[in-house]
mmCIF file of C-alpha atoms in Angstrom:
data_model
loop_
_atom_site.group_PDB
_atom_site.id
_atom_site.type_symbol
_atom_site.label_atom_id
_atom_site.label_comp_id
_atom_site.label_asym_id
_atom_site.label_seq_id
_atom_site.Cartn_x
_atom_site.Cartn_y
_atom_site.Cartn_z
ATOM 1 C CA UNK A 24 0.000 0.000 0.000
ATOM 2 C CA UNK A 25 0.870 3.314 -0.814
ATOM 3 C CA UNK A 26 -0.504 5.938 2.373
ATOM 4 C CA UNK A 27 0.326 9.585 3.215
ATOM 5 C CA UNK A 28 -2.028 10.052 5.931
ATOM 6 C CA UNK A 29 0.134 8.219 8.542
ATOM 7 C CA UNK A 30 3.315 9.661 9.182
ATOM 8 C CA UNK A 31 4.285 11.216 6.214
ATOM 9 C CA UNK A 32 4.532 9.280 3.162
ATOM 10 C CA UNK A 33 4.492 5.753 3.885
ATOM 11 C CA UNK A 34 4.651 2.545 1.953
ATOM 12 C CA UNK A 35 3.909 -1.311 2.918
ATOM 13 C CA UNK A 36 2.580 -4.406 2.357
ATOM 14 C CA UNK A 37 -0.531 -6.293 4.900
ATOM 15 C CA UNK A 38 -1.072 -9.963 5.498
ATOM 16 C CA UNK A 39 -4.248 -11.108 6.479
ATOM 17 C CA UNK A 40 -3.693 -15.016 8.311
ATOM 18 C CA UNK A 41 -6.060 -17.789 8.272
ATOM 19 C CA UNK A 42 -6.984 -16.526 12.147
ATOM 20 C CA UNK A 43 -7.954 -13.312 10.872
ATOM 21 C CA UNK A 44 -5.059 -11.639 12.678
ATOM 22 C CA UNK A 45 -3.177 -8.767 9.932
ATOM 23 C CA UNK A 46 0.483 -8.054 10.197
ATOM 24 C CA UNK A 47 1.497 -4.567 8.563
ATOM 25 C CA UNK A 48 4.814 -3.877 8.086
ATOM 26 C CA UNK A 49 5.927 -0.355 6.684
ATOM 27 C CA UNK A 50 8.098 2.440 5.841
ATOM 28 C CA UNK A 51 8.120 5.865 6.382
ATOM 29 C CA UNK A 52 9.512 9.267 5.824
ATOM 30 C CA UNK A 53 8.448 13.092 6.552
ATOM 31 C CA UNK A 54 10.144 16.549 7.006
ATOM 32 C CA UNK A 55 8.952 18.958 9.189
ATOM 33 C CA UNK A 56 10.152 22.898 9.389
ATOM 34 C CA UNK A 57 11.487 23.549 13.173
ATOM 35 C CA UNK A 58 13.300 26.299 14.367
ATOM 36 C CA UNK A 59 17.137 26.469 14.468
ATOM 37 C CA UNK A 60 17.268 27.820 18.075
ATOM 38 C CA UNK A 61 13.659 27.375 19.853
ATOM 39 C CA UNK A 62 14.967 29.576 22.652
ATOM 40 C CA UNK A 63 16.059 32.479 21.191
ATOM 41 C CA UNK A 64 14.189 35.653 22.291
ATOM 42 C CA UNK A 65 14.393 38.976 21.314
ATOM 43 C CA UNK A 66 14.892 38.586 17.568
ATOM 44 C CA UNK A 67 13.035 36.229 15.077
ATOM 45 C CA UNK A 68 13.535 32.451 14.686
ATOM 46 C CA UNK A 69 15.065 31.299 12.273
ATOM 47 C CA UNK A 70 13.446 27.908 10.395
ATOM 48 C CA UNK A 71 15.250 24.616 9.873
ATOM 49 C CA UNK A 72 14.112 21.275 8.523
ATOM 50 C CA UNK A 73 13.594 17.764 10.505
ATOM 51 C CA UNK A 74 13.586 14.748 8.497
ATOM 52 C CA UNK A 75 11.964 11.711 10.259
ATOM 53 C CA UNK A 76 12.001 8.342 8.774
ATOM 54 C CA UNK A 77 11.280 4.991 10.106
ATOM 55 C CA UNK A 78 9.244 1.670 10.075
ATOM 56 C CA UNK A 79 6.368 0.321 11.945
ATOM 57 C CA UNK A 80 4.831 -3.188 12.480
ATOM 58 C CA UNK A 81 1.767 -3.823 13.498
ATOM 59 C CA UNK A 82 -0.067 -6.998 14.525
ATOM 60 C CA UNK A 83 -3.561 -6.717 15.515
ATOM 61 C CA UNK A 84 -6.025 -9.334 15.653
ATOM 62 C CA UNK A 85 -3.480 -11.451 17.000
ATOM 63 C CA UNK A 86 -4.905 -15.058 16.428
ATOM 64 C CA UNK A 87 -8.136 -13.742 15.913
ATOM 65 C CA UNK A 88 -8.057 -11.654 19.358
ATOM 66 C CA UNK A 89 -8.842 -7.838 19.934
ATOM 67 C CA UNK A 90 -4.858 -7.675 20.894
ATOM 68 C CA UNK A 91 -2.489 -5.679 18.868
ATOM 69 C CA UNK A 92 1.104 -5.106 19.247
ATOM 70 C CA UNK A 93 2.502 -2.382 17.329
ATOM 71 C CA UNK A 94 6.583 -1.055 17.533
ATOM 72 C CA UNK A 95 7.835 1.966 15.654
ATOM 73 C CA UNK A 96 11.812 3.024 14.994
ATOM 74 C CA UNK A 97 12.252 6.554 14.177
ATOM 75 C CA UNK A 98 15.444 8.234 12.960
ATOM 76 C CA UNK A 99 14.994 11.956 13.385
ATOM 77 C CA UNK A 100 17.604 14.216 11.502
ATOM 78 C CA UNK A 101 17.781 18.007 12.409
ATOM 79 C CA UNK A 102 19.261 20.020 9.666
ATOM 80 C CA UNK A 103 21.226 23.011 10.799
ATOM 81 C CA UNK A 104 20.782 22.451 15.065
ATOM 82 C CA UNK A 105 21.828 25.554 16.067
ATOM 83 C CA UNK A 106 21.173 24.740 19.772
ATOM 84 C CA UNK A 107 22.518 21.376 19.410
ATOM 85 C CA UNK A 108 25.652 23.178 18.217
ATOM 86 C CA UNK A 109 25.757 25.621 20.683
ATOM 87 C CA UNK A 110 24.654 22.727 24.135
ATOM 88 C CA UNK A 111 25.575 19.253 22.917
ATOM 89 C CA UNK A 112 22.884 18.289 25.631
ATOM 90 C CA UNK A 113 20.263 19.709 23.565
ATOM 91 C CA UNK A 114 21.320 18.007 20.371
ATOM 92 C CA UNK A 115 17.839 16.873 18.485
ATOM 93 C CA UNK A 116 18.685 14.553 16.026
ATOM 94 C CA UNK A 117 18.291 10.957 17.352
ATOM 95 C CA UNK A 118 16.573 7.556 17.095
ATOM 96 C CA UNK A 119 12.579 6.835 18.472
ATOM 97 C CA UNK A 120 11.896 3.590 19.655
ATOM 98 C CA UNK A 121 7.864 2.962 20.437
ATOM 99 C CA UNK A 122 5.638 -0.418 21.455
ATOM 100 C CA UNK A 123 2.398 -0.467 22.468
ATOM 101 C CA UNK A 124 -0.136 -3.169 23.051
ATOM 102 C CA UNK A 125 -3.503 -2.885 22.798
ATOM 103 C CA UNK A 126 -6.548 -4.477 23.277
ATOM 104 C CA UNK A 127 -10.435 -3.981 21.451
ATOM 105 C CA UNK A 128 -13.416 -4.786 23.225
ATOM 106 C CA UNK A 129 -16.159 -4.541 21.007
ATOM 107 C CA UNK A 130 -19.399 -3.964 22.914
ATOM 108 C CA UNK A 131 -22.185 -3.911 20.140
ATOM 109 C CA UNK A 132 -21.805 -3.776 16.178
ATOM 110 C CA UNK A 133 -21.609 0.317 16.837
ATOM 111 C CA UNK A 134 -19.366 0.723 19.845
ATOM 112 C CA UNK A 135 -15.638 -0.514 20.829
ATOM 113 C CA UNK A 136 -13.614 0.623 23.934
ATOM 114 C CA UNK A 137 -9.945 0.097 23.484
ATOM 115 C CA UNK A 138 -7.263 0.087 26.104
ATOM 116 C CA UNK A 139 -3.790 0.520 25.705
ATOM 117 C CA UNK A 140 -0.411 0.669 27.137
ATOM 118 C CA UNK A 141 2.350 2.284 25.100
ATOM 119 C CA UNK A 142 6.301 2.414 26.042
ATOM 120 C CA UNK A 143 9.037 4.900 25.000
ATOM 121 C CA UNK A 144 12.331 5.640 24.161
ATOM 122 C CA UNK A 145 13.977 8.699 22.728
ATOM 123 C CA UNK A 146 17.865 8.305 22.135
ATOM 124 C CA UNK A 147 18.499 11.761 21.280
ATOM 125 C CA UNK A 148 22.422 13.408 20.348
ATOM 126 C CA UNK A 149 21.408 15.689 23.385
ATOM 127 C CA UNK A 150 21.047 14.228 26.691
ATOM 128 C CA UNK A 151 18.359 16.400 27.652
ATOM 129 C CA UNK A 152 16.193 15.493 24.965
ATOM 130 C CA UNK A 153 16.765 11.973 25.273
ATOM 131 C CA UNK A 154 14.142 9.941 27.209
ATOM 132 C CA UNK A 155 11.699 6.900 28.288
ATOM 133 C CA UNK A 156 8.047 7.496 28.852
ATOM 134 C CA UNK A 157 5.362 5.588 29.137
ATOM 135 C CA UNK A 158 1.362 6.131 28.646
ATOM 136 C CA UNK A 159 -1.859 4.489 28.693
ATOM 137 C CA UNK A 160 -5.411 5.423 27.133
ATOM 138 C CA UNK A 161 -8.836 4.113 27.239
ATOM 139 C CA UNK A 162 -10.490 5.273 23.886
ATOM 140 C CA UNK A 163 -14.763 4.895 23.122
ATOM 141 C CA UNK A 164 -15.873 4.933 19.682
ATOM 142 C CA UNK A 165 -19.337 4.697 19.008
ATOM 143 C CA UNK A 166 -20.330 4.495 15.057
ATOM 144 C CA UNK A 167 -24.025 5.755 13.150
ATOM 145 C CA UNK A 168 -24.556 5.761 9.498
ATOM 146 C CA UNK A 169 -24.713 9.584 10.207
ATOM 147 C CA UNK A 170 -22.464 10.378 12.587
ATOM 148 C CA UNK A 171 -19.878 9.300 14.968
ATOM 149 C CA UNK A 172 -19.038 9.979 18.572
ATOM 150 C CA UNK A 173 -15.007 9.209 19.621
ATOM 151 C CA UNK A 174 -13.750 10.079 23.055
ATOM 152 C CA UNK A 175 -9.745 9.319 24.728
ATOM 153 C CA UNK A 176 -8.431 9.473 28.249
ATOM 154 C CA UNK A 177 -5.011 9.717 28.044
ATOM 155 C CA UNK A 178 -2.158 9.629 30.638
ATOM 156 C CA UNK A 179 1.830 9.624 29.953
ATOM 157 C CA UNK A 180 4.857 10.551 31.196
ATOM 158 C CA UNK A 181 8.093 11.221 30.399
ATOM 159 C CA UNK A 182 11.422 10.743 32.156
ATOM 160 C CA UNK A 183 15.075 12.365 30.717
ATOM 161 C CA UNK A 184 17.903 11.695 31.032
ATOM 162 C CA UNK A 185 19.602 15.126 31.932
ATOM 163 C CA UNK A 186 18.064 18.229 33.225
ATOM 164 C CA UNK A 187 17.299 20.751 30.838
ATOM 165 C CA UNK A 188 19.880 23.383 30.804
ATOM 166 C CA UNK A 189 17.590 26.250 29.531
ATOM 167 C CA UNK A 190 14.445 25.986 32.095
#
């Protein structure tokens, strides 16, 4: 498949198994315009560019279950860090590491709630960018022919590896 609604521009290939469980494994790549030096005051900011790229796989159905297991590996590329230039703790460029695991209780043909537990890990050039987090959510999704009602509780947290030197 051919996507650029996920994260970027991404491309893969599915497999659905005889249990009905789907494994997706993909690529993918975006850019994103960042500033140079975020902390900077008194004078504009100047722009720089972020490229991400990665893959994902995801497994959900998992012998015909509500359980899916997804991981993600991110390699982030800052062009022109100023403030990774100027602190080498706050270096931005770095890998992403993410699993979660997830579970789908369907409750009628209209509604689902959907639990999840997701962990972290950003290995940053910067020490105080670089951390591991956790989070869990509890999503509802209820589904009409003319409308649809979706609602997320959300928790995380985050835990680096160096205090930050600017706050």
């Amino acid at each position: 498949f051919l996507d650029d609604d996920r994260d970027g521009f991404t491309v893969g290939l599915g497999k659905t198994f005889e249990d009905e469980s789907y494994l997706d494994c993909s690529a993918f790549a975006n850019s994103y315009d960042i500033w140079k030096d975020p902390y900077i005051t008194g004078r504009d900011r100047k722009d720089t560019t972020m490229i991400d790229v990665g893959m994902a796989l995801d497994y959900s159905r998992i012998c015909g279950t509500g359980f899916n297991l997804t991981y993600k590996l991110h390699r982030r590329d800052v062009d022109k860090d100023v403030i990774g230039d100027n602190d080498r703790n706050l270096a931005r460029s770095g890998y992403l590491h993410e699993s979660s695991l997830k579970y789908d209780f369907v409750l009628n043909e209209n509604s689902d709630l959907i639990a999840g537990a997701t962990l972290r890990r950003g290995d940053m050039d910067g020490k105080a960018e670089s951390y591991d987090g956790y989070s869990f959510d509890l999503s509802y999704s209820y589904d009409e022919e003319d409308y649809s009602l979706y609602s997320t509780f959300y928790y995380g947290e985050n835990t680096y590896d160096l205090l930050h030197p600017v706050f």
